[in-house]
Amino acid sequence: MQQIQGEWAIIGVLGMVLFIVVIGKKIQMLLNFMIRIVLGGIGIIYANDFFASQGIAISVGLNPVSLLTIGILGIGGFALLYGILACKFL
C-alpha cells in the first residue's frame, strides 16, 4: 500500500514539474513577444525620423497591425514593413 502511494506521489511531483516547465515556456514566449513589440515600436519611430531627416518619404504607421507584424516576425517584420513602402516609393 505504501509503495503505491509513493509511486503516485512521484507521478504527482513529476506532473507538477512538467506543468511548471510548460507554463514557464509560455511565459517566456509571451515576454519575448512583448519585447519585440516594444523594440519594434521604438525602431519604427527612429526609422521614420531618420528617413524624414534624409528627405525620403517613407513612413510606417505605428498601429496595432504593424506592431503585431513586428511582434510575430521580429526584425524580419520590421524589414517587411519598410520593404513594402519602399516598393510603393519606387
PDB file of N, CA, C and O in Angstrom, chain B, residues numbered from 101:
ATOM      1  N   MET B 101       0.816  -1.187   0.000  1.00  0.00           N
ATOM      2  CA  MET B 101       0.000   0.000   0.000  1.00  0.00           C
ATOM      3  C   MET B 101       0.871   1.267   0.000  1.00  0.00           C
ATOM      4  O   MET B 101       0.571   2.225  -0.713  1.00  0.00           O
ATOM      5  N   GLN B 102       1.939   1.272   0.791  1.00  0.00           N
ATOM      6  CA  GLN B 102       2.804   2.438   0.854  1.00  0.00           C
ATOM      7  C   GLN B 102       3.568   2.620  -0.452  1.00  0.00           C
ATOM      8  O   GLN B 102       3.871   3.744  -0.853  1.00  0.00           O
ATOM      9  N   GLN B 103       3.879   1.501  -1.114  1.00  0.00           N
ATOM     10  CA  GLN B 103       4.601   1.590  -2.380  1.00  0.00           C
ATOM     11  C   GLN B 103       3.724   2.277  -3.429  1.00  0.00           C
ATOM     12  O   GLN B 103       4.225   3.096  -4.199  1.00  0.00           O
ATOM     13  N   ILE B 104       2.446   1.965  -3.476  1.00  0.00           N
ATOM     14  CA  ILE B 104       1.523   2.586  -4.434  1.00  0.00           C
ATOM     15  C   ILE B 104       1.397   4.078  -4.150  1.00  0.00           C
ATOM     16  O   ILE B 104       1.383   4.887  -5.078  1.00  0.00           O
ATOM     17  N   GLN B 105       1.306   4.445  -2.888  1.00  0.00           N
ATOM     18  CA  GLN B 105       1.223   5.863  -2.531  1.00  0.00           C
ATOM     19  C   GLN B 105       2.509   6.594  -2.919  1.00  0.00           C
ATOM     20  O   GLN B 105       2.460   7.731  -3.388  1.00  0.00           O
ATOM     21  N   GLY B 106       3.631   5.958  -2.729  1.00  0.00           N
ATOM     22  CA  GLY B 106       4.910   6.549  -3.121  1.00  0.00           C
ATOM     23  C   GLY B 106       4.996   6.758  -4.621  1.00  0.00           C
ATOM     24  O   GLY B 106       5.496   7.784  -5.083  1.00  0.00           O
ATOM     25  N   GLU B 107       4.506   5.777  -5.390  1.00  0.00           N
ATOM     26  CA  GLU B 107       4.516   5.899  -6.842  1.00  0.00           C
ATOM     27  C   GLU B 107       3.623   7.054  -7.290  1.00  0.00           C
ATOM     28  O   GLU B 107       3.986   7.827  -8.177  1.00  0.00           O
ATOM     29  N   TRP B 108       2.452   7.159  -6.666  1.00  0.00           N
ATOM     30  CA  TRP B 108       1.545   8.253  -7.017  1.00  0.00           C
ATOM     31  C   TRP B 108       2.137   9.614  -6.627  1.00  0.00           C
ATOM     32  O   TRP B 108       1.934  10.603  -7.330  1.00  0.00           O
ATOM     33  N   ALA B 109       2.854   9.661  -5.529  1.00  0.00           N
ATOM     34  CA  ALA B 109       3.498  10.902  -5.103  1.00  0.00           C
ATOM     35  C   ALA B 109       4.574  11.310  -6.112  1.00  0.00           C
ATOM     36  O   ALA B 109       4.692  12.488  -6.450  1.00  0.00           O
ATOM     37  N   ILE B 110       5.353  10.346  -6.590  1.00  0.00           N
ATOM     38  CA  ILE B 110       6.387  10.636  -7.592  1.00  0.00           C
ATOM     39  C   ILE B 110       5.740  11.106  -8.890  1.00  0.00           C
ATOM     40  O   ILE B 110       6.203  12.069  -9.502  1.00  0.00           O
ATOM     41  N   ILE B 111       4.680  10.436  -9.309  1.00  0.00           N
ATOM     42  CA  ILE B 111       3.967  10.827 -10.534  1.00  0.00           C
ATOM     43  C   ILE B 111       3.395  12.234 -10.379  1.00  0.00           C
ATOM     44  O   ILE B 111       3.447  13.029 -11.318  1.00  0.00           O
ATOM     45  N   GLY B 112       2.853  12.546  -9.210  1.00  0.00           N
ATOM     46  CA  GLY B 112       2.310  13.885  -8.966  1.00  0.00           C
ATOM     47  C   GLY B 112       3.381  14.961  -9.019  1.00  0.00           C
ATOM     48  O   GLY B 112       3.172  16.023  -9.606  1.00  0.00           O
ATOM     49  N   VAL B 113       4.527  14.691  -8.409  1.00  0.00           N
ATOM     50  CA  VAL B 113       5.617  15.667  -8.425  1.00  0.00           C
ATOM     51  C   VAL B 113       6.129  15.857  -9.845  1.00  0.00           C
ATOM     52  O   VAL B 113       6.382  16.988 -10.261  1.00  0.00           O
ATOM     53  N   LEU B 114       6.286  14.776 -10.593  1.00  0.00           N
ATOM     54  CA  LEU B 114       6.733  14.888 -11.982  1.00  0.00           C
ATOM     55  C   LEU B 114       5.719  15.663 -12.823  1.00  0.00           C
ATOM     56  O   LEU B 114       6.101  16.452 -13.687  1.00  0.00           O
ATOM     57  N   GLY B 115       4.439  15.441 -12.574  1.00  0.00           N
ATOM     58  CA  GLY B 115       3.395  16.185 -13.279  1.00  0.00           C
ATOM     59  C   GLY B 115       3.468  17.669 -12.982  1.00  0.00           C
ATOM     60  O   GLY B 115       3.309  18.492 -13.884  1.00  0.00           O
ATOM     61  N   MET B 116       3.708  18.024 -11.714  1.00  0.00           N
ATOM     62  CA  MET B 116       3.828  19.429 -11.344  1.00  0.00           C
ATOM     63  C   MET B 116       5.057  20.069 -11.996  1.00  0.00           C
ATOM     64  O   MET B 116       4.992  21.206 -12.463  1.00  0.00           O
ATOM     65  N   VAL B 117       6.162  19.350 -12.026  1.00  0.00           N
ATOM     66  CA  VAL B 117       7.373  19.875 -12.666  1.00  0.00           C
ATOM     67  C   VAL B 117       7.127  20.088 -14.158  1.00  0.00           C
ATOM     68  O   VAL B 117       7.525  21.113 -14.710  1.00  0.00           O
ATOM     69  N   LEU B 118       6.478  19.134 -14.808  1.00  0.00           N
ATOM     70  CA  LEU B 118       6.158  19.259 -16.224  1.00  0.00           C
ATOM     71  C   LEU B 118       5.247  20.462 -16.467  1.00  0.00           C
ATOM     72  O   LEU B 118       5.443  21.206 -17.428  1.00  0.00           O
ATOM     73  N   PHE B 119       4.264  20.651 -15.611  1.00  0.00           N
ATOM     74  CA  PHE B 119       3.343  21.780 -15.717  1.00  0.00           C
ATOM     75  C   PHE B 119       4.103  23.106 -15.580  1.00  0.00           C
ATOM     76  O   PHE B 119       3.853  24.042 -16.339  1.00  0.00           O
ATOM     77  N   ILE B 120       5.017  23.189 -14.629  1.00  0.00           N
ATOM     78  CA  ILE B 120       5.794  24.410 -14.411  1.00  0.00           C
ATOM     79  C   ILE B 120       6.681  24.701 -15.616  1.00  0.00           C
ATOM     80  O   ILE B 120       6.823  25.859 -16.010  1.00  0.00           O
ATOM     81  N   VAL B 121       7.276  23.673 -16.203  1.00  0.00           N
ATOM     82  CA  VAL B 121       8.129  23.865 -17.384  1.00  0.00           C
ATOM     83  C   VAL B 121       7.301  24.374 -18.557  1.00  0.00           C
ATOM     84  O   VAL B 121       7.727  25.292 -19.257  1.00  0.00           O
ATOM     85  N   VAL B 122       6.125  23.793 -18.782  1.00  0.00           N
ATOM     86  CA  VAL B 122       5.276  24.217 -19.898  1.00  0.00           C
ATOM     87  C   VAL B 122       4.811  25.655 -19.696  1.00  0.00           C
ATOM     88  O   VAL B 122       4.855  26.451 -20.635  1.00  0.00           O
ATOM     89  N   ILE B 123       4.370  26.001 -18.500  1.00  0.00           N
ATOM     90  CA  ILE B 123       3.931  27.365 -18.212  1.00  0.00           C
ATOM     91  C   ILE B 123       5.110  28.335 -18.343  1.00  0.00           C
ATOM     92  O   ILE B 123       4.947  29.444 -18.854  1.00  0.00           O
ATOM     93  N   GLY B 124       6.272  27.929 -17.892  1.00  0.00           N
ATOM     94  CA  GLY B 124       7.457  28.778 -17.997  1.00  0.00           C
ATOM     95  C   GLY B 124       7.813  29.095 -19.436  1.00  0.00           C
ATOM     96  O   GLY B 124       8.200  30.224 -19.740  1.00  0.00           O
ATOM     97  N   LYS B 125       7.689  28.120 -20.330  1.00  0.00           N
ATOM     98  CA  LYS B 125       7.983  28.348 -21.745  1.00  0.00           C
ATOM     99  C   LYS B 125       6.960  29.300 -22.355  1.00  0.00           C
ATOM    100  O   LYS B 125       7.318  30.146 -23.174  1.00  0.00           O
ATOM    101  N   LYS B 126       5.695  29.173 -21.968  1.00  0.00           N
ATOM    102  CA  LYS B 126       4.670  30.067 -22.499  1.00  0.00           C
ATOM    103  C   LYS B 126       4.894  31.495 -22.008  1.00  0.00           C
ATOM    104  O   LYS B 126       4.711  32.446 -22.768  1.00  0.00           O
ATOM    105  N   ILE B 127       5.283  31.649 -20.759  1.00  0.00           N
ATOM    106  CA  ILE B 127       5.571  32.980 -20.230  1.00  0.00           C
ATOM    107  C   ILE B 127       6.778  33.567 -20.940  1.00  0.00           C
ATOM    108  O   ILE B 127       6.797  34.759 -21.245  1.00  0.00           O
ATOM    109  N   GLN B 128       7.783  32.747 -21.208  1.00  0.00           N
ATOM    110  CA  GLN B 128       8.971  33.217 -21.915  1.00  0.00           C
ATOM    111  C   GLN B 128       8.608  33.653 -23.335  1.00  0.00           C
ATOM    112  O   GLN B 128       9.114  34.667 -23.817  1.00  0.00           O
ATOM    113  N   MET B 129       7.740  32.900 -24.005  1.00  0.00           N
ATOM    114  CA  MET B 129       7.315  33.270 -25.354  1.00  0.00           C
ATOM    115  C   MET B 129       6.546  34.589 -25.328  1.00  0.00           C
ATOM    116  O   MET B 129       6.755  35.443 -26.190  1.00  0.00           O
ATOM    117  N   LEU B 130       5.661  34.764 -24.349  1.00  0.00           N
ATOM    118  CA  LEU B 130       4.888  35.991 -24.237  1.00  0.00           C
ATOM    119  C   LEU B 130       5.798  37.178 -23.940  1.00  0.00           C
ATOM    120  O   LEU B 130       5.619  38.253 -24.513  1.00  0.00           O
ATOM    121  N   LEU B 131       6.757  36.997 -23.062  1.00  0.00           N
ATOM    122  CA  LEU B 131       7.701  38.065 -22.738  1.00  0.00           C
ATOM    123  C   LEU B 131       8.538  38.434 -23.965  1.00  0.00           C
ATOM    124  O   LEU B 131       8.771  39.617 -24.217  1.00  0.00           O
ATOM    125  N   ASN B 132       8.987  37.452 -24.717  1.00  0.00           N
ATOM    126  CA  ASN B 132       9.748  37.692 -25.941  1.00  0.00           C
ATOM    127  C   ASN B 132       8.908  38.473 -26.954  1.00  0.00           C
ATOM    128  O   ASN B 132       9.408  39.394 -27.600  1.00  0.00           O
ATOM    129  N   PHE B 133       7.641  38.107 -27.091  1.00  0.00           N
ATOM    130  CA  PHE B 133       6.714  38.783 -27.998  1.00  0.00           C
ATOM    131  C   PHE B 133       6.546  40.246 -27.599  1.00  0.00           C
ATOM    132  O   PHE B 133       6.579  41.133 -28.452  1.00  0.00           O
ATOM    133  N   MET B 134       6.367  40.494 -26.315  1.00  0.00           N
ATOM    134  CA  MET B 134       6.169  41.858 -25.828  1.00  0.00           C
ATOM    135  C   MET B 134       7.437  42.699 -26.022  1.00  0.00           C
ATOM    136  O   MET B 134       7.347  43.875 -26.374  1.00  0.00           O
ATOM    137  N   ILE B 135       8.600  42.115 -25.800  1.00  0.00           N
ATOM    138  CA  ILE B 135       9.860  42.837 -26.001  1.00  0.00           C
ATOM    139  C   ILE B 135      10.028  43.205 -27.473  1.00  0.00           C
ATOM    140  O   ILE B 135      10.463  44.313 -27.788  1.00  0.00           O
ATOM    141  N   ARG B 136       9.684  42.280 -28.377  1.00  0.00           N
ATOM    142  CA  ARG B 136       9.783  42.585 -29.808  1.00  0.00           C
ATOM    143  C   ARG B 136       8.832  43.703 -30.204  1.00  0.00           C
ATOM    144  O   ARG B 136       9.176  44.543 -31.035  1.00  0.00           O
ATOM    145  N   ILE B 137       7.626  43.722 -29.610  1.00  0.00           N
ATOM    146  CA  ILE B 137       6.678  44.796 -29.924  1.00  0.00           C
ATOM    147  C   ILE B 137       7.225  46.141 -29.462  1.00  0.00           C
ATOM    148  O   ILE B 137       7.186  47.116 -30.213  1.00  0.00           O
ATOM    149  N   VAL B 138       7.732  46.202 -28.242  1.00  0.00           N
ATOM    150  CA  VAL B 138       8.246  47.469 -27.711  1.00  0.00           C
ATOM    151  C   VAL B 138       9.451  47.949 -28.524  1.00  0.00           C
ATOM    152  O   VAL B 138       9.505  49.107 -28.936  1.00  0.00           O
ATOM    153  N   LEU B 139      10.409  47.060 -28.750  1.00  0.00           N
ATOM    154  CA  LEU B 139      11.594  47.452 -29.516  1.00  0.00           C
ATOM    155  C   LEU B 139      11.251  47.777 -30.968  1.00  0.00           C
ATOM    156  O   LEU B 139      11.858  48.665 -31.567  1.00  0.00           O
ATOM    157  N   GLY B 140      10.289  47.069 -31.528  1.00  0.00           N
ATOM    158  CA  GLY B 140       9.857  47.366 -32.889  1.00  0.00           C
ATOM    159  C   GLY B 140       9.191  48.730 -32.990  1.00  0.00           C
ATOM    160  O   GLY B 140       9.412  49.462 -33.955  1.00  0.00           O
ATOM    161  N   GLY B 141       8.377  49.074 -31.999  1.00  0.00           N
ATOM    162  CA  GLY B 141       7.754  50.400 -31.987  1.00  0.00           C
ATOM    163  C   GLY B 141       8.791  51.500 -31.880  1.00  0.00           C
ATOM    164  O   GLY B 141       8.695  52.518 -32.566  1.00  0.00           O
ATOM    165  N   ILE B 142       9.775  51.302 -31.028  1.00  0.00           N
ATOM    166  CA  ILE B 142      10.862  52.281 -30.901  1.00  0.00           C
ATOM    167  C   ILE B 142      11.638  52.361 -32.217  1.00  0.00           C
ATOM    168  O   ILE B 142      12.015  53.447 -32.656  1.00  0.00           O
ATOM    169  N   GLY B 143      11.875  51.207 -32.840  1.00  0.00           N
ATOM    170  CA  GLY B 143      12.588  51.183 -34.117  1.00  0.00           C
ATOM    171  C   GLY B 143      11.824  51.908 -35.217  1.00  0.00           C
ATOM    172  O   GLY B 143      12.431  52.592 -36.042  1.00  0.00           O
ATOM    173  N   ILE B 144      10.507  51.769 -35.240  1.00  0.00           N
ATOM    174  CA  ILE B 144       9.690  52.471 -36.238  1.00  0.00           C
ATOM    175  C   ILE B 144       9.797  53.978 -36.044  1.00  0.00           C
ATOM    176  O   ILE B 144       9.952  54.726 -37.009  1.00  0.00           O
ATOM    177  N   ILE B 145       9.715  54.416 -34.801  1.00  0.00           N
ATOM    178  CA  ILE B 145       9.804  55.853 -34.526  1.00  0.00           C
ATOM    179  C   ILE B 145      11.143  56.404 -34.998  1.00  0.00           C
ATOM    180  O   ILE B 145      11.185  57.430 -35.677  1.00  0.00           O
ATOM    181  N   TYR B 146      12.236  55.734 -34.647  1.00  0.00           N
ATOM    182  CA  TYR B 146      13.558  56.209 -35.048  1.00  0.00           C
ATOM    183  C   TYR B 146      13.781  56.108 -36.549  1.00  0.00           C
ATOM    184  O   TYR B 146      14.385  57.002 -37.142  1.00  0.00           O
ATOM    185  N   ALA B 147      13.304  55.038 -37.174  1.00  0.00           N
ATOM    186  CA  ALA B 147      13.479  54.900 -38.619  1.00  0.00           C
ATOM    187  C   ALA B 147      12.673  55.963 -39.368  1.00  0.00           C
ATOM    188  O   ALA B 147      13.152  56.525 -40.353  1.00  0.00           O
ATOM    189  N   ASN B 148      11.461  56.238 -38.908  1.00  0.00           N
ATOM    190  CA  ASN B 148      10.658  57.291 -39.537  1.00  0.00           C
ATOM    191  C   ASN B 148      11.347  58.649 -39.415  1.00  0.00           C
ATOM    192  O   ASN B 148      11.372  59.428 -40.368  1.00  0.00           O
ATOM    193  N   ASP B 149      11.907  58.926 -38.230  1.00  0.00           N
ATOM    194  CA  ASP B 149      12.634  60.195 -38.048  1.00  0.00           C
ATOM    195  C   ASP B 149      13.872  60.257 -38.938  1.00  0.00           C
ATOM    196  O   ASP B 149      14.172  61.303 -39.513  1.00  0.00           O
ATOM    197  N   PHE B 150      14.588  59.142 -39.051  1.00  0.00           N
ATOM    198  CA  PHE B 150      15.784  59.105 -39.891  1.00  0.00           C
ATOM    199  C   PHE B 150      15.429  59.361 -41.353  1.00  0.00           C
ATOM    200  O   PHE B 150      16.064  60.181 -42.017  1.00  0.00           O
ATOM    201  N   PHE B 151      14.403  58.650 -41.858  1.00  0.00           N
ATOM    202  CA  PHE B 151      14.017  58.834 -43.252  1.00  0.00           C
ATOM    203  C   PHE B 151      13.496  60.249 -43.502  1.00  0.00           C
ATOM    204  O   PHE B 151      13.743  60.811 -44.569  1.00  0.00           O
ATOM    205  N   ALA B 152      12.786  60.829 -42.545  1.00  0.00           N
ATOM    206  CA  ALA B 152      12.290  62.201 -42.691  1.00  0.00           C
ATOM    207  C   ALA B 152      13.454  63.192 -42.733  1.00  0.00           C
ATOM    208  O   ALA B 152      13.420  64.156 -43.498  1.00  0.00           O
ATOM    209  N   SER B 153      14.475  62.960 -41.919  1.00  0.00           N
ATOM    210  CA  SER B 153      15.624  63.871 -41.917  1.00  0.00           C
ATOM    211  C   SER B 153      16.436  63.767 -43.210  1.00  0.00           C
ATOM    212  O   SER B 153      17.116  64.719 -43.595  1.00  0.00           O
ATOM    213  N   GLN B 154      16.367  62.623 -43.874  1.00  0.00           N
ATOM    214  CA  GLN B 154      17.072  62.425 -45.142  1.00  0.00           C
ATOM    215  C   GLN B 154      16.235  62.864 -46.345  1.00  0.00           C
ATOM    216  O   GLN B 154      16.718  62.837 -47.477  1.00  0.00           O
ATOM    217  N   GLY B 155      14.992  63.266 -46.108  1.00  0.00           N
ATOM    218  CA  GLY B 155      14.118  63.705 -47.189  1.00  0.00           C
ATOM    219  C   GLY B 155      13.482  62.569 -47.955  1.00  0.00           C
ATOM    220  O   GLY B 155      13.037  62.765 -49.086  1.00  0.00           O
ATOM    221  N   ILE B 156      13.425  61.387 -47.373  1.00  0.00           N
ATOM    222  CA  ILE B 156      12.815  60.219 -48.020  1.00  0.00           C
ATOM    223  C   ILE B 156      11.400  60.071 -47.476  1.00  0.00           C
ATOM    224  O   ILE B 156      11.191  60.045 -46.263  1.00  0.00           O
ATOM    225  N   ALA B 157      10.439  59.977 -48.375  1.00  0.00           N
ATOM    226  CA  ALA B 157       9.030  59.957 -47.978  1.00  0.00           C
ATOM    227  C   ALA B 157       8.550  58.537 -47.673  1.00  0.00           C
ATOM    228  O   ALA B 157       7.570  58.075 -48.257  1.00  0.00           O
ATOM    229  N   ILE B 158       9.229  57.853 -46.771  1.00  0.00           N
ATOM    230  CA  ILE B 158       8.812  56.516 -46.331  1.00  0.00           C
ATOM    231  C   ILE B 158       8.540  56.602 -44.841  1.00  0.00           C
ATOM    232  O   ILE B 158       9.423  56.945 -44.054  1.00  0.00           O
ATOM    233  N   SER B 159       7.318  56.289 -44.464  1.00  0.00           N
ATOM    234  CA  SER B 159       6.946  56.371 -43.055  1.00  0.00           C
ATOM    235  C   SER B 159       5.954  55.261 -42.734  1.00  0.00           C
ATOM    236  O   SER B 159       4.837  55.255 -43.250  1.00  0.00           O
ATOM    237  N   VAL B 160       6.356  54.334 -41.891  1.00  0.00           N
ATOM    238  CA  VAL B 160       5.470  53.244 -41.461  1.00  0.00           C
ATOM    239  C   VAL B 160       4.620  53.760 -40.314  1.00  0.00           C
ATOM    240  O   VAL B 160       5.132  54.379 -39.381  1.00  0.00           O
ATOM    241  N   GLY B 161       3.330  53.506 -40.385  1.00  0.00           N
ATOM    242  CA  GLY B 161       2.434  53.924 -39.313  1.00  0.00           C
ATOM    243  C   GLY B 161       2.622  53.062 -38.074  1.00  0.00           C
ATOM    244  O   GLY B 161       2.877  51.862 -38.169  1.00  0.00           O
ATOM    245  N   LEU B 162       2.495  53.678 -36.936  1.00  0.00           N
ATOM    246  CA  LEU B 162       2.604  52.978 -35.662  1.00  0.00           C
ATOM    247  C   LEU B 162       1.188  52.600 -35.224  1.00  0.00           C
ATOM    248  O   LEU B 162       0.518  53.370 -34.537  1.00  0.00           O
ATOM    249  N   ASN B 163       0.741  51.408 -35.627  1.00  0.00           N
ATOM    250  CA  ASN B 163      -0.610  50.957 -35.324  1.00  0.00           C
ATOM    251  C   ASN B 163      -0.559  49.493 -34.880  1.00  0.00           C
ATOM    252  O   ASN B 163       0.497  48.865 -34.963  1.00  0.00           O
ATOM    253  N   PRO B 164      -1.678  48.943 -34.412  1.00  0.00           N
ATOM    254  CA  PRO B 164      -1.661  47.561 -33.925  1.00  0.00           C
ATOM    255  C   PRO B 164      -1.231  46.534 -34.968  1.00  0.00           C
ATOM    256  O   PRO B 164      -0.579  45.548 -34.624  1.00  0.00           O
ATOM    257  N   VAL B 165      -1.580  46.743 -36.220  1.00  0.00           N
ATOM    258  CA  VAL B 165      -1.216  45.770 -37.260  1.00  0.00           C
ATOM    259  C   VAL B 165       0.294  45.751 -37.470  1.00  0.00           C
ATOM    260  O   VAL B 165       0.893  44.680 -37.567  1.00  0.00           O
ATOM    261  N   SER B 166       0.909  46.925 -37.541  1.00  0.00           N
ATOM    262  CA  SER B 166       2.356  46.948 -37.735  1.00  0.00           C
ATOM    263  C   SER B 166       3.080  46.407 -36.502  1.00  0.00           C
ATOM    264  O   SER B 166       4.092  45.718 -36.632  1.00  0.00           O
ATOM    265  N   LEU B 167       2.572  46.711 -35.313  1.00  0.00           N
ATOM    266  CA  LEU B 167       3.202  46.180 -34.104  1.00  0.00           C
ATOM    267  C   LEU B 167       3.043  44.663 -33.998  1.00  0.00           C
ATOM    268  O   LEU B 167       3.968  43.976 -33.565  1.00  0.00           O
ATOM    269  N   LEU B 168       1.888  44.139 -34.387  1.00  0.00           N
ATOM    270  CA  LEU B 168       1.712  42.681 -34.380  1.00  0.00           C
ATOM    271  C   LEU B 168       2.618  42.014 -35.416  1.00  0.00           C
ATOM    272  O   LEU B 168       3.155  40.934 -35.167  1.00  0.00           O
ATOM    273  N   THR B 169       2.786  42.647 -36.565  1.00  0.00           N
ATOM    274  CA  THR B 169       3.681  42.104 -37.588  1.00  0.00           C
ATOM    275  C   THR B 169       5.100  42.008 -37.046  1.00  0.00           C
ATOM    276  O   THR B 169       5.771  40.991 -37.223  1.00  0.00           O
ATOM    277  N   ILE B 170       5.552  43.065 -36.387  1.00  0.00           N
ATOM    278  CA  ILE B 170       6.898  43.050 -35.822  1.00  0.00           C
ATOM    279  C   ILE B 170       6.970  42.081 -34.651  1.00  0.00           C
ATOM    280  O   ILE B 170       7.981  41.400 -34.481  1.00  0.00           O
ATOM    281  N   GLY B 171       5.911  42.005 -33.836  1.00  0.00           N
ATOM    282  CA  GLY B 171       5.909  41.089 -32.701  1.00  0.00           C
ATOM    283  C   GLY B 171       5.991  39.639 -33.123  1.00  0.00           C
ATOM    284  O   GLY B 171       6.650  38.835 -32.463  1.00  0.00           O
ATOM    285  N   ILE B 172       5.335  39.297 -34.207  1.00  0.00           N
ATOM    286  CA  ILE B 172       5.321  37.909 -34.672  1.00  0.00           C
ATOM    287  C   ILE B 172       6.587  37.583 -35.460  1.00  0.00           C
ATOM    288  O   ILE B 172       7.202  36.539 -35.243  1.00  0.00           O
ATOM    289  N   LEU B 173       6.978  38.475 -36.378  1.00  0.00           N
ATOM    290  CA  LEU B 173       8.092  38.178 -37.285  1.00  0.00           C
ATOM    291  C   LEU B 173       9.435  38.711 -36.811  1.00  0.00           C
ATOM    292  O   LEU B 173      10.476  38.292 -37.317  1.00  0.00           O
ATOM    293  N   GLY B 174       9.431  39.627 -35.852  1.00  0.00           N
ATOM    294  CA  GLY B 174      10.680  40.178 -35.351  1.00  0.00           C
ATOM    295  C   GLY B 174      11.278  41.174 -36.326  1.00  0.00           C
ATOM    296  O   GLY B 174      10.560  41.959 -36.944  1.00  0.00           O
ATOM    297  N   ILE B 175      12.586  41.139 -36.459  1.00  0.00           N
ATOM    298  CA  ILE B 175      13.267  42.100 -37.323  1.00  0.00           C
ATOM    299  C   ILE B 175      12.911  41.875 -38.794  1.00  0.00           C
ATOM    300  O   ILE B 175      12.979  42.801 -39.602  1.00  0.00           O
ATOM    301  N   GLY B 176      12.536  40.660 -39.133  1.00  0.00           N
ATOM    302  CA  GLY B 176      12.070  40.400 -40.495  1.00  0.00           C
ATOM    303  C   GLY B 176      10.778  41.144 -40.794  1.00  0.00           C
ATOM    304  O   GLY B 176      10.582  41.624 -41.910  1.00  0.00           O
ATOM    305  N   GLY B 177       9.896  41.243 -39.805  1.00  0.00           N
ATOM    306  CA  GLY B 177       8.664  42.008 -39.960  1.00  0.00           C
ATOM    307  C   GLY B 177       8.941  43.492 -40.105  1.00  0.00           C
ATOM    308  O   GLY B 177       8.274  44.185 -40.874  1.00  0.00           O
ATOM    309  N   PHE B 178       9.924  43.976 -39.365  1.00  0.00           N
ATOM    310  CA  PHE B 178      10.346  45.377 -39.480  1.00  0.00           C
ATOM    311  C   PHE B 178      10.822  45.658 -40.908  1.00  0.00           C
ATOM    312  O   PHE B 178      10.413  46.642 -41.525  1.00  0.00           O
ATOM    313  N   ALA B 179      11.679  44.793 -41.417  1.00  0.00           N
ATOM    314  CA  ALA B 179      12.182  44.948 -42.787  1.00  0.00           C
ATOM    315  C   ALA B 179      11.053  44.806 -43.800  1.00  0.00           C
ATOM    316  O   ALA B 179      11.045  45.498 -44.818  1.00  0.00           O
ATOM    317  N   LEU B 180      10.103  43.918 -43.533  1.00  0.00           N
ATOM    318  CA  LEU B 180       8.977  43.716 -44.437  1.00  0.00           C
ATOM    319  C   LEU B 180       8.140  44.985 -44.559  1.00  0.00           C
ATOM    320  O   LEU B 180       7.771  45.378 -45.666  1.00  0.00           O
ATOM    321  N   LEU B 181       7.839  45.626 -43.440  1.00  0.00           N
ATOM    322  CA  LEU B 181       7.032  46.841 -43.474  1.00  0.00           C
ATOM    323  C   LEU B 181       7.714  47.939 -44.279  1.00  0.00           C
ATOM    324  O   LEU B 181       7.075  48.601 -45.097  1.00  0.00           O
ATOM    325  N   TYR B 182       9.000  48.131 -44.052  1.00  0.00           N
ATOM    326  CA  TYR B 182       9.718  49.154 -44.802  1.00  0.00           C
ATOM    327  C   TYR B 182       9.952  48.728 -46.247  1.00  0.00           C
ATOM    328  O   TYR B 182      10.006  49.579 -47.135  1.00  0.00           O
ATOM    329  N   GLY B 183      10.091  47.448 -46.495  1.00  0.00           N
ATOM    330  CA  GLY B 183      10.240  46.961 -47.863  1.00  0.00           C
ATOM    331  C   GLY B 183       8.986  47.196 -48.700  1.00  0.00           C
ATOM    332  O   GLY B 183       9.070  47.561 -49.873  1.00  0.00           O
ATOM    333  N   ILE B 184       7.827  46.985 -48.087  1.00  0.00           N
ATOM    334  CA  ILE B 184       6.564  47.238 -48.797  1.00  0.00           C
ATOM    335  C   ILE B 184       6.455  48.708 -49.167  1.00  0.00           C
ATOM    336  O   ILE B 184       6.077  49.043 -50.290  1.00  0.00           O
ATOM    337  N   LEU B 185       6.785  49.585 -48.228  1.00  0.00           N
ATOM    338  CA  LEU B 185       6.716  51.017 -48.536  1.00  0.00           C
ATOM    339  C   LEU B 185       7.781  51.436 -49.534  1.00  0.00           C
ATOM    340  O   LEU B 185       7.543  52.338 -50.337  1.00  0.00           O
ATOM    341  N   ALA B 186       8.935  50.813 -49.505  1.00  0.00           N
ATOM    342  CA  ALA B 186       9.985  51.137 -50.472  1.00  0.00           C
ATOM    343  C   ALA B 186       9.539  50.746 -51.889  1.00  0.00           C
ATOM    344  O   ALA B 186       9.844  51.453 -52.849  1.00  0.00           O
ATOM    345  N   CYS B 187       8.829  49.637 -52.020  1.00  0.00           N
ATOM    346  CA  CYS B 187       8.312  49.235 -53.336  1.00  0.00           C
ATOM    347  C   CYS B 187       7.260  50.209 -53.836  1.00  0.00           C
ATOM    348  O   CYS B 187       7.196  50.487 -55.034  1.00  0.00           O
ATOM    349  N   LYS B 188       6.434  50.734 -52.936  1.00  0.00           N
ATOM    350  CA  LYS B 188       5.451  51.748 -53.328  1.00  0.00           C
ATOM    351  C   LYS B 188       6.144  53.047 -53.727  1.00  0.00           C
ATOM    352  O   LYS B 188       5.683  53.766 -54.613  1.00  0.00           O
ATOM    353  N   PHE B 189       7.255  53.333 -53.061  1.00  0.00           N
ATOM    354  CA  PHE B 189       8.003  54.565 -53.316  1.00  0.00           C
ATOM    355  C   PHE B 189       8.623  54.561 -54.712  1.00  0.00           C
ATOM    356  O   PHE B 189       8.747  55.605 -55.353  1.00  0.00           O
ATOM    357  N   LEU B 190       9.014  53.361 -55.177  1.00  0.00           N
ATOM    358  CA  LEU B 190       9.643  53.270 -56.490  1.00  0.00           C
ATOM    359  C   LEU B 190       8.588  53.511 -57.520  1.00  0.00           C
ATOM    360  O   LEU B 190       8.876  53.485 -58.716  1.00  0.00           O
TER     361      LEU B 190
END
